[in-house]
Short mmCIF file of C-alpha atoms in Angstrom, two decimals:
data_model
loop_
_atom_site.label_atom_id
_atom_site.label_comp_id
_atom_site.label_asym_id
_atom_site.label_seq_id
_atom_site.Cartn_x
_atom_site.Cartn_y
_atom_site.Cartn_z
CA MET A 1 0.00 0.00 0.00
CA ILE A 2 1.19 3.50 -0.81
CA ILE A 3 0.89 5.61 2.33
CA ALA A 4 -0.30 9.23 2.46
CA HIS A 5 -0.35 9.71 6.23
CA LYS A 6 0.49 7.99 9.50
CA ASP A 7 -1.00 9.23 12.75
CA GLU A 8 0.65 9.25 16.18
CA ASN A 9 -0.66 5.71 16.82
CA GLY A 10 0.88 4.38 13.61
CA ARG A 11 -2.42 4.06 11.76
CA GLU A 12 -1.93 4.55 8.05
CA GLN A 13 -4.11 6.15 5.42
CA SER A 14 -3.56 4.99 1.85
CA LEU A 15 -2.72 7.58 -0.75
CA PHE A 16 -5.67 6.37 -2.82
CA ASN A 17 -8.17 6.96 0.01
CA HIS A 18 -6.60 10.32 0.87
CA LEU A 19 -6.80 11.58 -2.71
CA ILE A 20 -10.39 10.37 -3.14
CA ASN A 21 -11.44 12.02 0.13
CA VAL A 22 -9.78 15.32 -0.73
CA GLY A 23 -11.09 15.14 -4.30
CA ASN A 24 -14.66 14.66 -3.09
CA GLY A 25 -14.35 17.50 -0.60
CA SER A 26 -12.85 19.76 -3.24
CA PHE A 27 -15.64 18.88 -5.66
CA ASN A 28 -18.27 19.84 -3.09
CA LEU A 29 -16.54 23.13 -2.28
CA GLY A 30 -16.04 23.83 -5.98
CA LYS A 31 -19.79 23.59 -6.58
CA GLN A 32 -20.16 26.84 -4.65
CA LEU A 33 -17.88 28.54 -7.19
CA ASP A 34 -19.17 26.78 -10.30
CA ASN A 35 -15.84 25.02 -10.85
CA GLU A 36 -16.41 21.64 -9.24
CA TYR A 37 -14.56 19.63 -11.89
CA ILE A 38 -11.39 21.70 -11.74
CA SER A 39 -11.61 21.52 -7.94
CA LEU A 40 -12.01 17.74 -8.13
CA LEU A 41 -8.95 17.45 -10.35
CA VAL A 42 -6.85 19.61 -8.03
CA GLY A 43 -7.97 17.56 -5.03
CA LEU A 44 -7.17 14.28 -6.75
CA LEU A 45 -3.69 15.39 -7.81
CA HIS A 46 -2.56 17.59 -4.92
CA ASP A 47 -0.47 14.90 -3.17
CA LEU A 48 0.42 12.71 -6.15
CA GLY A 49 4.11 13.07 -5.28
CA LYS A 50 3.59 11.04 -2.12
CA ALA A 51 3.81 7.97 -4.36
CA ASP A 52 7.50 8.78 -4.90
CA PRO A 53 9.74 6.14 -3.28
CA LEU A 54 11.68 8.90 -1.49
CA PHE A 55 8.50 10.11 0.21
CA GLN A 56 7.43 6.56 1.02
CA ASP A 57 10.83 5.92 2.64
CA LYS A 58 10.44 9.12 4.65
CA ILE A 59 6.97 8.25 5.96
CA MET A 60 7.64 4.55 6.57
CA ASN A 61 10.94 5.09 8.37
CA ASN A 62 10.07 8.35 10.16
CA LYS A 63 12.95 10.14 8.47
CA ASN A 64 13.31 13.85 9.02
CA THR A 65 14.05 14.61 5.39
CA SER A 66 12.51 17.07 3.00
CA VAL A 67 10.75 15.56 -0.01
CA ASN A 68 8.82 17.71 -2.49
CA HIS A 69 5.55 15.85 -2.91
CA SER A 70 3.30 18.74 -3.88
CA SER A 71 4.61 19.51 -7.38
CA ALA A 72 4.10 16.11 -9.03
CA GLY A 73 0.39 16.64 -9.76
CA ALA A 74 1.07 19.99 -11.43
CA LYS A 75 3.90 18.48 -13.49
CA TYR A 76 1.59 15.67 -14.58
CA LEU A 77 -1.10 18.12 -15.73
CA TYR A 78 1.50 20.24 -17.51
CA GLN A 79 2.75 17.21 -19.47
CA ILE A 80 -0.79 16.23 -20.49
CA TYR A 81 -1.60 19.81 -21.47
CA CYS A 82 1.51 20.14 -23.63
CA ASN A 83 0.99 16.71 -25.21
CA VAL A 84 -2.45 17.85 -26.37
CA GLY A 85 -0.79 20.81 -28.06
CA GLU A 86 1.75 18.59 -29.83
CA LYS A 87 -1.02 16.43 -31.28
CA ASN A 88 -3.36 19.24 -32.35
CA GLU A 89 -2.09 21.92 -34.69
CA ASN A 90 -5.03 24.20 -33.78
CA PHE A 91 -4.06 24.17 -30.11
CA LYS A 92 -1.83 27.10 -29.26
CA SER A 93 -0.35 27.22 -25.78
CA PRO A 94 1.60 30.12 -24.33
CA ILE A 95 3.34 27.88 -21.76
CA CYS A 96 4.57 24.82 -23.68
#
């Protein structure tokens, strides 16, 4: 199991369950702003980097190391976004 969190008693929350829970909460909050699907996506991807073996080593072995886990979801979306542009000549992106 890929771990997102461990509490003080050693109970673990899977990354899958964490991302689904945050995604659902984000979706519900996003409804108030009329952007529930973007909010869902952000919630689902916000901690994607916790799947990185370096982060898993940190959380499993209680290491006091710094691991960037919050950028992976944004990098993933960026790659998808730019791949769409490469495959569609009508798609013009200012950031790719």
